[in-house]
């Protein structure tokens, strides 16, 4: 999945906005901020953002036998530069504007 595809999906955009400004949040924190998004959907999109290098794990701790991760946004990976924008197709622009 390319960077544009990764960033323009509505739920992923909401996760990015929730983490903007240097916030460090757990999945539970994000669930509280996005109560209309199911836990399974949230985990799936966090996984995609982490695999795509947009989120990084700031730390981990054990909570009742499970590992709780704290995520931080890699803001350098959420910027769309002029070089990248010039490569986006007309259809890609339409989808990006429709997602926001």
PDB file of N, CA and C in Angstrom:
ATOM      1  N   UNK A   1       0.857  -1.173   0.000  1.00  0.00           N
ATOM      2  CA  UNK A   1       0.000   0.000   0.000  1.00  0.00           C
ATOM      3  C   UNK A   1       0.904   1.237   0.000  1.00  0.00           C
ATOM      4  N   UNK A   2       0.650   2.157  -0.940  1.00  0.00           N
ATOM      5  CA  UNK A   2       1.496   3.348  -0.984  1.00  0.00           C
ATOM      6  C   UNK A   2       1.073   4.352   0.092  1.00  0.00           C
ATOM      7  N   UNK A   3       1.888   5.377   0.283  1.00  0.00           N
ATOM      8  CA  UNK A   3       1.666   6.338   1.370  1.00  0.00           C
ATOM      9  C   UNK A   3       0.332   7.050   1.249  1.00  0.00           C
ATOM     10  N   UNK A   4      -0.051   7.420   0.039  1.00  0.00           N
ATOM     11  CA  UNK A   4      -1.315   8.132  -0.155  1.00  0.00           C
ATOM     12  C   UNK A   4      -2.477   7.234   0.242  1.00  0.00           C
ATOM     13  N   UNK A   5      -2.472   5.995  -0.242  1.00  0.00           N
ATOM     14  CA  UNK A   5      -3.534   5.043   0.108  1.00  0.00           C
ATOM     15  C   UNK A   5      -3.618   4.862   1.618  1.00  0.00           C
ATOM     16  N   UNK A   6      -2.472   4.810   2.250  1.00  0.00           N
ATOM     17  CA  UNK A   6      -2.418   4.607   3.693  1.00  0.00           C
ATOM     18  C   UNK A   6      -3.014   5.791   4.448  1.00  0.00           C
ATOM     19  N   UNK A   7      -2.755   7.002   3.977  1.00  0.00           N
ATOM     20  CA  UNK A   7      -3.136   8.196   4.720  1.00  0.00           C
ATOM     21  C   UNK A   7      -4.545   8.697   4.456  1.00  0.00           C
ATOM     22  N   UNK A   8      -5.153   8.376   3.313  1.00  0.00           N
ATOM     23  CA  UNK A   8      -6.428   9.023   2.997  1.00  0.00           C
ATOM     24  C   UNK A   8      -7.661   8.253   3.450  1.00  0.00           C
ATOM     25  N   UNK A   9      -7.495   7.126   4.087  1.00  0.00           N
ATOM     26  CA  UNK A   9      -8.657   6.368   4.560  1.00  0.00           C
ATOM     27  C   UNK A   9      -9.240   7.091   5.784  1.00  0.00           C
ATOM     28  N   UNK A  10     -10.560   7.284   5.856  1.00  0.00           N
ATOM     29  CA  UNK A  10     -11.148   8.110   6.924  1.00  0.00           C
ATOM     30  C   UNK A  10     -10.823   7.689   8.358  1.00  0.00           C
ATOM     31  N   UNK A  11     -10.883   6.410   8.687  1.00  0.00           N
ATOM     32  CA  UNK A  11     -10.582   5.986  10.060  1.00  0.00           C
ATOM     33  C   UNK A  11      -9.106   6.230  10.365  1.00  0.00           C
ATOM     34  N   UNK A  12      -8.235   5.929   9.411  1.00  0.00           N
ATOM     35  CA  UNK A  12      -6.804   6.164   9.631  1.00  0.00           C
ATOM     36  C   UNK A  12      -6.512   7.656   9.787  1.00  0.00           C
ATOM     37  N   UNK A  13      -7.209   8.505   9.028  1.00  0.00           N
ATOM     38  CA  UNK A  13      -7.054   9.954   9.197  1.00  0.00           C
ATOM     39  C   UNK A  13      -7.441  10.381  10.607  1.00  0.00           C
ATOM     40  N   UNK A  14      -8.507   9.813  11.125  1.00  0.00           N
ATOM     41  CA  UNK A  14      -8.954  10.158  12.483  1.00  0.00           C
ATOM     42  C   UNK A  14      -7.927   9.716  13.529  1.00  0.00           C
ATOM     43  N   UNK A  15      -7.313   8.558  13.311  1.00  0.00           N
ATOM     44  CA  UNK A  15      -6.255   8.091  14.221  1.00  0.00           C
ATOM     45  C   UNK A  15      -5.072   9.062  14.167  1.00  0.00           C
ATOM     46  N   UNK A  16      -4.690   9.459  12.960  1.00  0.00           N
ATOM     47  CA  UNK A  16      -3.578  10.398  12.791  1.00  0.00           C
ATOM     48  C   UNK A  16      -3.884  11.716  13.500  1.00  0.00           C
ATOM     49  N   UNK A  17      -5.093  12.246  13.315  1.00  0.00           N
ATOM     50  CA  UNK A  17      -5.464  13.493  13.977  1.00  0.00           C
ATOM     51  C   UNK A  17      -5.465  13.336  15.499  1.00  0.00           C
ATOM     52  N   UNK A  18      -5.897  12.183  15.997  1.00  0.00           N
ATOM     53  CA  UNK A  18      -5.923  11.950  17.443  1.00  0.00           C
ATOM     54  C   UNK A  18      -4.511  11.946  18.030  1.00  0.00           C
ATOM     55  N   UNK A  19      -3.535  11.499  17.249  1.00  0.00           N
ATOM     56  CA  UNK A  19      -2.153  11.415  17.722  1.00  0.00           C
ATOM     57  C   UNK A  19      -1.332  12.654  17.388  1.00  0.00           C
ATOM     58  N   UNK A  20      -1.892  13.586  16.629  1.00  0.00           N
ATOM     59  CA  UNK A  20      -1.156  14.789  16.229  1.00  0.00           C
ATOM     60  C   UNK A  20      -0.767  15.612  17.448  1.00  0.00           C
ATOM     61  N   UNK A  21       0.244  16.418  17.275  1.00  0.00           N
ATOM     62  CA  UNK A  21       0.675  17.299  18.359  1.00  0.00           C
ATOM     63  C   UNK A  21       1.550  16.625  19.386  1.00  0.00           C
ATOM     64  N   UNK A  22       2.148  15.511  19.017  1.00  0.00           N
ATOM     65  CA  UNK A  22       3.065  14.829  19.929  1.00  0.00           C
ATOM     66  C   UNK A  22       2.412  13.936  20.960  1.00  0.00           C
ATOM     67  N   UNK A  23       1.114  13.655  20.798  1.00  0.00           N
ATOM     68  CA  UNK A  23       0.439  12.780  21.767  1.00  0.00           C
ATOM     69  C   UNK A  23       0.972  11.353  21.655  1.00  0.00           C
ATOM     70  N   UNK A  24       1.004  10.687  22.777  1.00  0.00           N
ATOM     71  CA  UNK A  24       1.352   9.266  22.859  1.00  0.00           C
ATOM     72  C   UNK A  24       0.143   8.585  23.476  1.00  0.00           C
ATOM     73  N   UNK A  25      -0.478   7.667  22.715  1.00  0.00           N
ATOM     74  CA  UNK A  25      -1.725   7.044  23.156  1.00  0.00           C
ATOM     75  C   UNK A  25      -1.678   5.538  22.981  1.00  0.00           C
ATOM     76  N   UNK A  26      -2.400   4.849  23.842  1.00  0.00           N
ATOM     77  CA  UNK A  26      -2.587   3.405  23.688  1.00  0.00           C
ATOM     78  C   UNK A  26      -3.807   3.168  22.798  1.00  0.00           C
ATOM     79  N   UNK A  27      -4.010   1.933  22.415  1.00  0.00           N
ATOM     80  CA  UNK A  27      -5.209   1.588  21.649  1.00  0.00           C
ATOM     81  C   UNK A  27      -6.459   1.890  22.470  1.00  0.00           C
ATOM     82  N   UNK A  28      -6.411   1.651  23.772  1.00  0.00           N
ATOM     83  CA  UNK A  28      -7.553   1.974  24.643  1.00  0.00           C
ATOM     84  C   UNK A  28      -7.833   3.472  24.658  1.00  0.00           C
ATOM     85  N   UNK A  29      -6.770   4.277  24.690  1.00  0.00           N
ATOM     86  CA  UNK A  29      -6.950   5.729  24.636  1.00  0.00           C
ATOM     87  C   UNK A  29      -7.614   6.137  23.319  1.00  0.00           C
ATOM     88  N   UNK A  30      -7.160   5.526  22.229  1.00  0.00           N
ATOM     89  CA  UNK A  30      -7.741   5.836  20.918  1.00  0.00           C
ATOM     90  C   UNK A  30      -9.195   5.390  20.853  1.00  0.00           C
ATOM     91  N   UNK A  31      -9.500   4.251  21.466  1.00  0.00           N
ATOM     92  CA  UNK A  31     -10.881   3.758  21.493  1.00  0.00           C
ATOM     93  C   UNK A  31     -11.782   4.759  22.212  1.00  0.00           C
ATOM     94  N   UNK A  32     -11.282   5.374  23.270  1.00  0.00           N
ATOM     95  CA  UNK A  32     -12.042   6.383  24.005  1.00  0.00           C
ATOM     96  C   UNK A  32     -12.279   7.620  23.136  1.00  0.00           C
ATOM     97  N   UNK A  33     -11.280   7.994  22.349  1.00  0.00           N
ATOM     98  CA  UNK A  33     -11.402   9.174  21.489  1.00  0.00           C
ATOM     99  C   UNK A  33     -12.243   8.905  20.237  1.00  0.00           C
ATOM    100  N   UNK A  34     -12.330   7.644  19.829  1.00  0.00           N
ATOM    101  CA  UNK A  34     -13.071   7.267  18.618  1.00  0.00           C
ATOM    102  C   UNK A  34     -14.095   6.182  18.967  1.00  0.00           C
ATOM    103  N   UNK A  35     -15.085   6.497  19.796  1.00  0.00           N
ATOM    104  CA  UNK A  35     -15.994   5.465  20.309  1.00  0.00           C
ATOM    105  C   UNK A  35     -16.871   4.814  19.245  1.00  0.00           C
ATOM    106  N   UNK A  36     -17.033   5.449  18.093  1.00  0.00           N
ATOM    107  CA  UNK A  36     -17.861   4.879  17.030  1.00  0.00           C
ATOM    108  C   UNK A  36     -17.105   3.869  16.163  1.00  0.00           C
ATOM    109  N   UNK A  37     -15.806   3.706  16.409  1.00  0.00           N
ATOM    110  CA  UNK A  37     -14.981   2.757  15.651  1.00  0.00           C
ATOM    111  C   UNK A  37     -14.826   1.495  16.498  1.00  0.00           C
ATOM    112  N   UNK A  38     -15.165   0.342  15.918  1.00  0.00           N
ATOM    113  CA  UNK A  38     -15.060  -0.904  16.686  1.00  0.00           C
ATOM    114  C   UNK A  38     -13.605  -1.191  17.044  1.00  0.00           C
ATOM    115  N   UNK A  39     -13.427  -1.942  18.112  1.00  0.00           N
ATOM    116  CA  UNK A  39     -12.082  -2.281  18.574  1.00  0.00           C
ATOM    117  C   UNK A  39     -11.303  -3.047  17.499  1.00  0.00           C
ATOM    118  N   UNK A  40     -11.958  -3.987  16.832  1.00  0.00           N
ATOM    119  CA  UNK A  40     -11.292  -4.769  15.787  1.00  0.00           C
ATOM    120  C   UNK A  40     -10.836  -3.871  14.632  1.00  0.00           C
ATOM    121  N   UNK A  41     -11.699  -2.950  14.232  1.00  0.00           N
ATOM    122  CA  UNK A  41     -11.350  -2.021  13.149  1.00  0.00           C
ATOM    123  C   UNK A  41     -10.187  -1.139  13.571  1.00  0.00           C
ATOM    124  N   UNK A  42     -10.225  -0.659  14.795  1.00  0.00           N
ATOM    125  CA  UNK A  42      -9.161   0.195  15.300  1.00  0.00           C
ATOM    126  C   UNK A  42      -7.823  -0.541  15.311  1.00  0.00           C
ATOM    127  N   UNK A  43      -7.817  -1.766  15.815  1.00  0.00           N
ATOM    128  CA  UNK A  43      -6.582  -2.562  15.828  1.00  0.00           C
ATOM    129  C   UNK A  43      -6.056  -2.783  14.412  1.00  0.00           C
ATOM    130  N   UNK A  44      -6.948  -3.073  13.481  1.00  0.00           N
ATOM    131  CA  UNK A  44      -6.526  -3.318  12.097  1.00  0.00           C
ATOM    132  C   UNK A  44      -5.868  -2.069  11.500  1.00  0.00           C
ATOM    133  N   UNK A  45      -6.485  -0.903  11.693  1.00  0.00           N
ATOM    134  CA  UNK A  45      -5.933   0.320  11.118  1.00  0.00           C
ATOM    135  C   UNK A  45      -4.662   0.769  11.824  1.00  0.00           C
ATOM    136  N   UNK A  46      -4.581   0.576  13.130  1.00  0.00           N
ATOM    137  CA  UNK A  46      -3.339   0.881  13.841  1.00  0.00           C
ATOM    138  C   UNK A  46      -2.220  -0.010  13.310  1.00  0.00           C
ATOM    139  N   UNK A  47      -2.523  -1.279  13.092  1.00  0.00           N
ATOM    140  CA  UNK A  47      -1.526  -2.202  12.545  1.00  0.00           C
ATOM    141  C   UNK A  47      -1.034  -1.763  11.172  1.00  0.00           C
ATOM    142  N   UNK A  48      -1.953  -1.336  10.313  1.00  0.00           N
ATOM    143  CA  UNK A  48      -1.568  -0.863   8.983  1.00  0.00           C
ATOM    144  C   UNK A  48      -0.693   0.389   9.072  1.00  0.00           C
ATOM    145  N   UNK A  49      -1.067   1.313   9.941  1.00  0.00           N
ATOM    146  CA  UNK A  49      -0.281   2.538  10.101  1.00  0.00           C
ATOM    147  C   UNK A  49       1.100   2.238  10.685  1.00  0.00           C
ATOM    148  N   UNK A  50       1.167   1.309  11.625  1.00  0.00           N
ATOM    149  CA  UNK A  50       2.467   0.932  12.200  1.00  0.00           C
ATOM    150  C   UNK A  50       3.326   0.220  11.163  1.00  0.00           C
ATOM    151  N   UNK A  51       2.735  -0.715  10.427  1.00  0.00           N
ATOM    152  CA  UNK A  51       3.488  -1.421   9.382  1.00  0.00           C
ATOM    153  C   UNK A  51       3.960  -0.472   8.291  1.00  0.00           C
ATOM    154  N   UNK A  52       3.174   0.567   8.015  1.00  0.00           N
ATOM    155  CA  UNK A  52       3.531   1.554   7.000  1.00  0.00           C
ATOM    156  C   UNK A  52       4.505   2.614   7.491  1.00  0.00           C
ATOM    157  N   UNK A  53       4.901   2.535   8.757  1.00  0.00           N
ATOM    158  CA  UNK A  53       5.882   3.469   9.298  1.00  0.00           C
ATOM    159  C   UNK A  53       5.308   4.809   9.718  1.00  0.00           C
ATOM    160  N   UNK A  54       3.978   4.944   9.737  1.00  0.00           N
ATOM    161  CA  UNK A  54       3.352   6.201  10.143  1.00  0.00           C
ATOM    162  C   UNK A  54       3.294   6.299  11.670  1.00  0.00           C
ATOM    163  N   UNK A  55       3.091   5.169  12.330  1.00  0.00           N
ATOM    164  CA  UNK A  55       3.103   5.124  13.793  1.00  0.00           C
ATOM    165  C   UNK A  55       4.327   4.341  14.248  1.00  0.00           C
ATOM    166  N   UNK A  56       4.824   4.726  15.414  1.00  0.00           N
ATOM    167  CA  UNK A  56       5.893   3.949  16.026  1.00  0.00           C
ATOM    168  C   UNK A  56       5.510   3.659  17.467  1.00  0.00           C
ATOM    169  N   UNK A  57       6.011   2.547  17.965  1.00  0.00           N
ATOM    170  CA  UNK A  57       5.746   2.157  19.345  1.00  0.00           C
ATOM    171  C   UNK A  57       6.705   2.937  20.238  1.00  0.00           C
ATOM    172  N   UNK A  58       6.129   3.736  21.117  1.00  0.00           N
ATOM    173  CA  UNK A  58       6.908   4.553  22.038  1.00  0.00           C
ATOM    174  C   UNK A  58       7.320   3.739  23.255  1.00  0.00           C
ATOM    175  N   UNK A  59       6.506   2.740  23.601  1.00  0.00           N
ATOM    176  CA  UNK A  59       6.826   1.899  24.744  1.00  0.00           C
ATOM    177  C   UNK A  59       5.776   0.814  24.909  1.00  0.00           C
ATOM    178  N   UNK A  60       6.098  -0.155  25.744  1.00  0.00           N
ATOM    179  CA  UNK A  60       5.187  -1.274  26.016  1.00  0.00           C
ATOM    180  C   UNK A  60       5.191  -1.565  27.509  1.00  0.00           C
ATOM    181  N   UNK A  61       4.058  -2.127  27.980  1.00  0.00           N
ATOM    182  CA  UNK A  61       4.001  -2.608  29.362  1.00  0.00           C
ATOM    183  C   UNK A  61       2.975  -3.729  29.432  1.00  0.00           C
ATOM    184  N   UNK A  62       3.156  -4.586  30.410  1.00  0.00           N
ATOM    185  CA  UNK A  62       2.224  -5.694  30.617  1.00  0.00           C
ATOM    186  C   UNK A  62       1.044  -5.218  31.453  1.00  0.00           C
ATOM    187  N   UNK A  63      -0.151  -5.536  30.968  1.00  0.00           N
ATOM    188  CA  UNK A  63      -1.377  -5.209  31.696  1.00  0.00           C
ATOM    189  C   UNK A  63      -2.226  -6.469  31.718  1.00  0.00           C
ATOM    190  N   UNK A  64      -2.384  -7.069  32.890  1.00  0.00           N
ATOM    191  CA  UNK A  64      -3.178  -8.294  33.059  1.00  0.00           C
ATOM    192  C   UNK A  64      -2.820  -9.361  32.018  1.00  0.00           C
ATOM    193  N   UNK A  65      -1.549  -9.581  31.811  1.00  0.00           N
ATOM    194  CA  UNK A  65      -1.098 -10.641  30.918  1.00  0.00           C
ATOM    195  C   UNK A  65      -0.983 -10.246  29.450  1.00  0.00           C
ATOM    196  N   UNK A  66      -1.516  -9.106  29.065  1.00  0.00           N
ATOM    197  CA  UNK A  66      -1.419  -8.637  27.676  1.00  0.00           C
ATOM    198  C   UNK A  66      -0.380  -7.517  27.596  1.00  0.00           C
ATOM    199  N   UNK A  67       0.135  -7.291  26.404  1.00  0.00           N
ATOM    200  CA  UNK A  67       1.090  -6.212  26.199  1.00  0.00           C
ATOM    201  C   UNK A  67       0.336  -5.000  25.679  1.00  0.00           C
ATOM    202  N   UNK A  68       0.452  -3.886  26.407  1.00  0.00           N
ATOM    203  CA  UNK A  68      -0.171  -2.630  25.981  1.00  0.00           C
ATOM    204  C   UNK A  68       0.917  -1.763  25.352  1.00  0.00           C
ATOM    205  N   UNK A  69       0.683  -1.341  24.119  1.00  0.00           N
ATOM    206  CA  UNK A  69       1.648  -0.496  23.410  1.00  0.00           C
ATOM    207  C   UNK A  69       1.169   0.950  23.412  1.00  0.00           C
ATOM    208  N   UNK A  70       2.137   1.848  23.525  1.00  0.00           N
ATOM    209  CA  UNK A  70       1.864   3.276  23.405  1.00  0.00           C
ATOM    210  C   UNK A  70       2.414   3.724  22.053  1.00  0.00           C
ATOM    211  N   UNK A  71       1.542   4.351  21.262  1.00  0.00           N
ATOM    212  CA  UNK A  71       1.913   4.746  19.900  1.00  0.00           C
ATOM    213  C   UNK A  71       2.138   6.244  19.808  1.00  0.00           C
ATOM    214  N   UNK A  72       3.062   6.580  18.918  1.00  0.00           N
ATOM    215  CA  UNK A  72       3.373   7.970  18.621  1.00  0.00           C
ATOM    216  C   UNK A  72       3.355   8.120  17.097  1.00  0.00           C
ATOM    217  N   UNK A  73       2.905   9.271  16.646  1.00  0.00           N
ATOM    218  CA  UNK A  73       2.843   9.574  15.222  1.00  0.00           C
ATOM    219  C   UNK A  73       4.216   9.999  14.738  1.00  0.00           C
ATOM    220  N   UNK A  74       4.636   9.446  13.622  1.00  0.00           N
ATOM    221  CA  UNK A  74       5.857   9.910  12.958  1.00  0.00           C
ATOM    222  C   UNK A  74       5.419  10.990  11.981  1.00  0.00           C
ATOM    223  N   UNK A  75       5.455  12.219  12.431  1.00  0.00           N
ATOM    224  CA  UNK A  75       4.901  13.314  11.634  1.00  0.00           C
ATOM    225  C   UNK A  75       5.616  13.494  10.308  1.00  0.00           C
ATOM    226  N   UNK A  76       6.881  13.098  10.224  1.00  0.00           N
ATOM    227  CA  UNK A  76       7.590  13.189   8.947  1.00  0.00           C
ATOM    228  C   UNK A  76       6.988  12.248   7.900  1.00  0.00           C
ATOM    229  N   UNK A  77       6.241  11.224   8.348  1.00  0.00           N
ATOM    230  CA  UNK A  77       5.631  10.263   7.422  1.00  0.00           C
ATOM    231  C   UNK A  77       4.200  10.636   7.043  1.00  0.00           C
ATOM    232  N   UNK A  78       3.679  11.719   7.608  1.00  0.00           N
ATOM    233  CA  UNK A  78       2.299  12.114   7.315  1.00  0.00           C
ATOM    234  C   UNK A  78       2.225  13.342   6.424  1.00  0.00           C
ATOM    235  N   UNK A  79       3.355  13.818   5.969  1.00  0.00           N
ATOM    236  CA  UNK A  79       3.375  14.990   5.086  1.00  0.00           C
ATOM    237  C   UNK A  79       3.384  14.542   3.638  1.00  0.00           C
ATOM    238  N   UNK A  80       2.591  15.228   2.835  1.00  0.00           N
ATOM    239  CA  UNK A  80       2.568  14.962   1.397  1.00  0.00           C
ATOM    240  C   UNK A  80       3.282  16.132   0.735  1.00  0.00           C
ATOM    241  N   UNK A  81       4.492  15.893   0.282  1.00  0.00           N
ATOM    242  CA  UNK A  81       5.300  16.954  -0.319  1.00  0.00           C
ATOM    243  C   UNK A  81       4.823  17.254  -1.733  1.00  0.00           C
ATOM    244  N   UNK A  82       5.305  18.346  -2.299  1.00  0.00           N
ATOM    245  CA  UNK A  82       4.939  18.714  -3.668  1.00  0.00           C
ATOM    246  C   UNK A  82       5.353  17.632  -4.656  1.00  0.00           C
ATOM    247  N   UNK A  83       6.499  16.998  -4.429  1.00  0.00           N
ATOM    248  CA  UNK A  83       6.952  15.928  -5.326  1.00  0.00           C
ATOM    249  C   UNK A  83       5.969  14.768  -5.328  1.00  0.00           C
ATOM    250  N   UNK A  84       5.506  14.390  -4.150  1.00  0.00           N
ATOM    251  CA  UNK A  84       4.549  13.288  -4.042  1.00  0.00           C
ATOM    252  C   UNK A  84       3.204  13.711  -4.625  1.00  0.00           C
ATOM    253  N   UNK A  85       2.758  14.913  -4.302  1.00  0.00           N
ATOM    254  CA  UNK A  85       1.461  15.393  -4.792  1.00  0.00           C
ATOM    255  C   UNK A  85       1.421  15.419  -6.314  1.00  0.00           C
ATOM    256  N   UNK A  86       2.547  15.719  -6.939  1.00  0.00           N
ATOM    257  CA  UNK A  86       2.592  15.782  -8.405  1.00  0.00           C
ATOM    258  C   UNK A  86       2.401  14.410  -9.042  1.00  0.00           C
ATOM    259  N   UNK A  87       2.633  13.346  -8.294  1.00  0.00           N
ATOM    260  CA  UNK A  87       2.503  11.998  -8.850  1.00  0.00           C
ATOM    261  C   UNK A  87       1.114  11.400  -8.652  1.00  0.00           C
ATOM    262  N   UNK A  88       0.233  12.112  -7.928  1.00  0.00           N
ATOM    263  CA  UNK A  88      -1.096  11.583  -7.643  1.00  0.00           C
ATOM    264  C   UNK A  88      -1.991  11.779  -8.860  1.00  0.00           C
ATOM    265  N   UNK A  89      -2.679  10.733  -9.238  1.00  0.00           N
ATOM    266  CA  UNK A  89      -3.588  10.800 -10.388  1.00  0.00           C
ATOM    267  C   UNK A  89      -4.814  11.635 -10.057  1.00  0.00           C
ATOM    268  N   UNK A  90      -5.564  11.993 -11.082  1.00  0.00           N
ATOM    269  CA  UNK A  90      -6.819  12.729 -10.878  1.00  0.00           C
ATOM    270  C   UNK A  90      -7.752  11.931  -9.990  1.00  0.00           C
ATOM    271  N   UNK A  91      -7.837  10.629 -10.217  1.00  0.00           N
ATOM    272  CA  UNK A  91      -8.692   9.774  -9.388  1.00  0.00           C
ATOM    273  C   UNK A  91      -8.195   9.756  -7.946  1.00  0.00           C
ATOM    274  N   UNK A  92      -6.893   9.747  -7.756  1.00  0.00           N
ATOM    275  CA  UNK A  92      -6.334   9.786  -6.410  1.00  0.00           C
ATOM    276  C   UNK A  92      -6.700  11.075  -5.689  1.00  0.00           C
ATOM    277  N   UNK A  93      -6.668  12.189  -6.412  1.00  0.00           N
ATOM    278  CA  UNK A  93      -7.078  13.470  -5.816  1.00  0.00           C
ATOM    279  C   UNK A  93      -8.551  13.431  -5.423  1.00  0.00           C
ATOM    280  N   UNK A  94      -9.385  12.877  -6.279  1.00  0.00           N
ATOM    281  CA  UNK A  94     -10.823  12.778  -5.970  1.00  0.00           C
ATOM    282  C   UNK A  94     -11.045  11.963  -4.699  1.00  0.00           C
ATOM    283  N   UNK A  95     -10.356  10.831  -4.598  1.00  0.00           N
ATOM    284  CA  UNK A  95     -10.530   9.969  -3.426  1.00  0.00           C
ATOM    285  C   UNK A  95     -10.022  10.657  -2.170  1.00  0.00           C
ATOM    286  N   UNK A  96      -8.914  11.405  -2.283  1.00  0.00           N
ATOM    287  CA  UNK A  96      -8.374  12.103  -1.118  1.00  0.00           C
ATOM    288  C   UNK A  96      -9.348  13.162  -0.618  1.00  0.00           C
ATOM    289  N   UNK A  97      -9.927  13.926  -1.517  1.00  0.00           N
ATOM    290  CA  UNK A  97     -10.869  14.961  -1.098  1.00  0.00           C
ATOM    291  C   UNK A  97     -12.164  14.356  -0.574  1.00  0.00           C
ATOM    292  N   UNK A  98     -12.567  13.239  -1.131  1.00  0.00           N
ATOM    293  CA  UNK A  98     -13.793  12.575  -0.660  1.00  0.00           C
ATOM    294  C   UNK A  98     -13.593  12.005   0.740  1.00  0.00           C
ATOM    295  N   UNK A  99     -12.366  11.623   1.076  1.00  0.00           N
ATOM    296  CA  UNK A  99     -12.085  11.022   2.381  1.00  0.00           C
ATOM    297  C   UNK A  99     -12.011  12.049   3.487  1.00  0.00           C
ATOM    298  N   UNK A 100     -11.732  13.301   3.149  1.00  0.00           N
ATOM    299  CA  UNK A 100     -11.554  14.304   4.210  1.00  0.00           C
ATOM    300  C   UNK A 100     -12.832  15.005   4.579  1.00  0.00           C
TER     301      UNK A 100
END
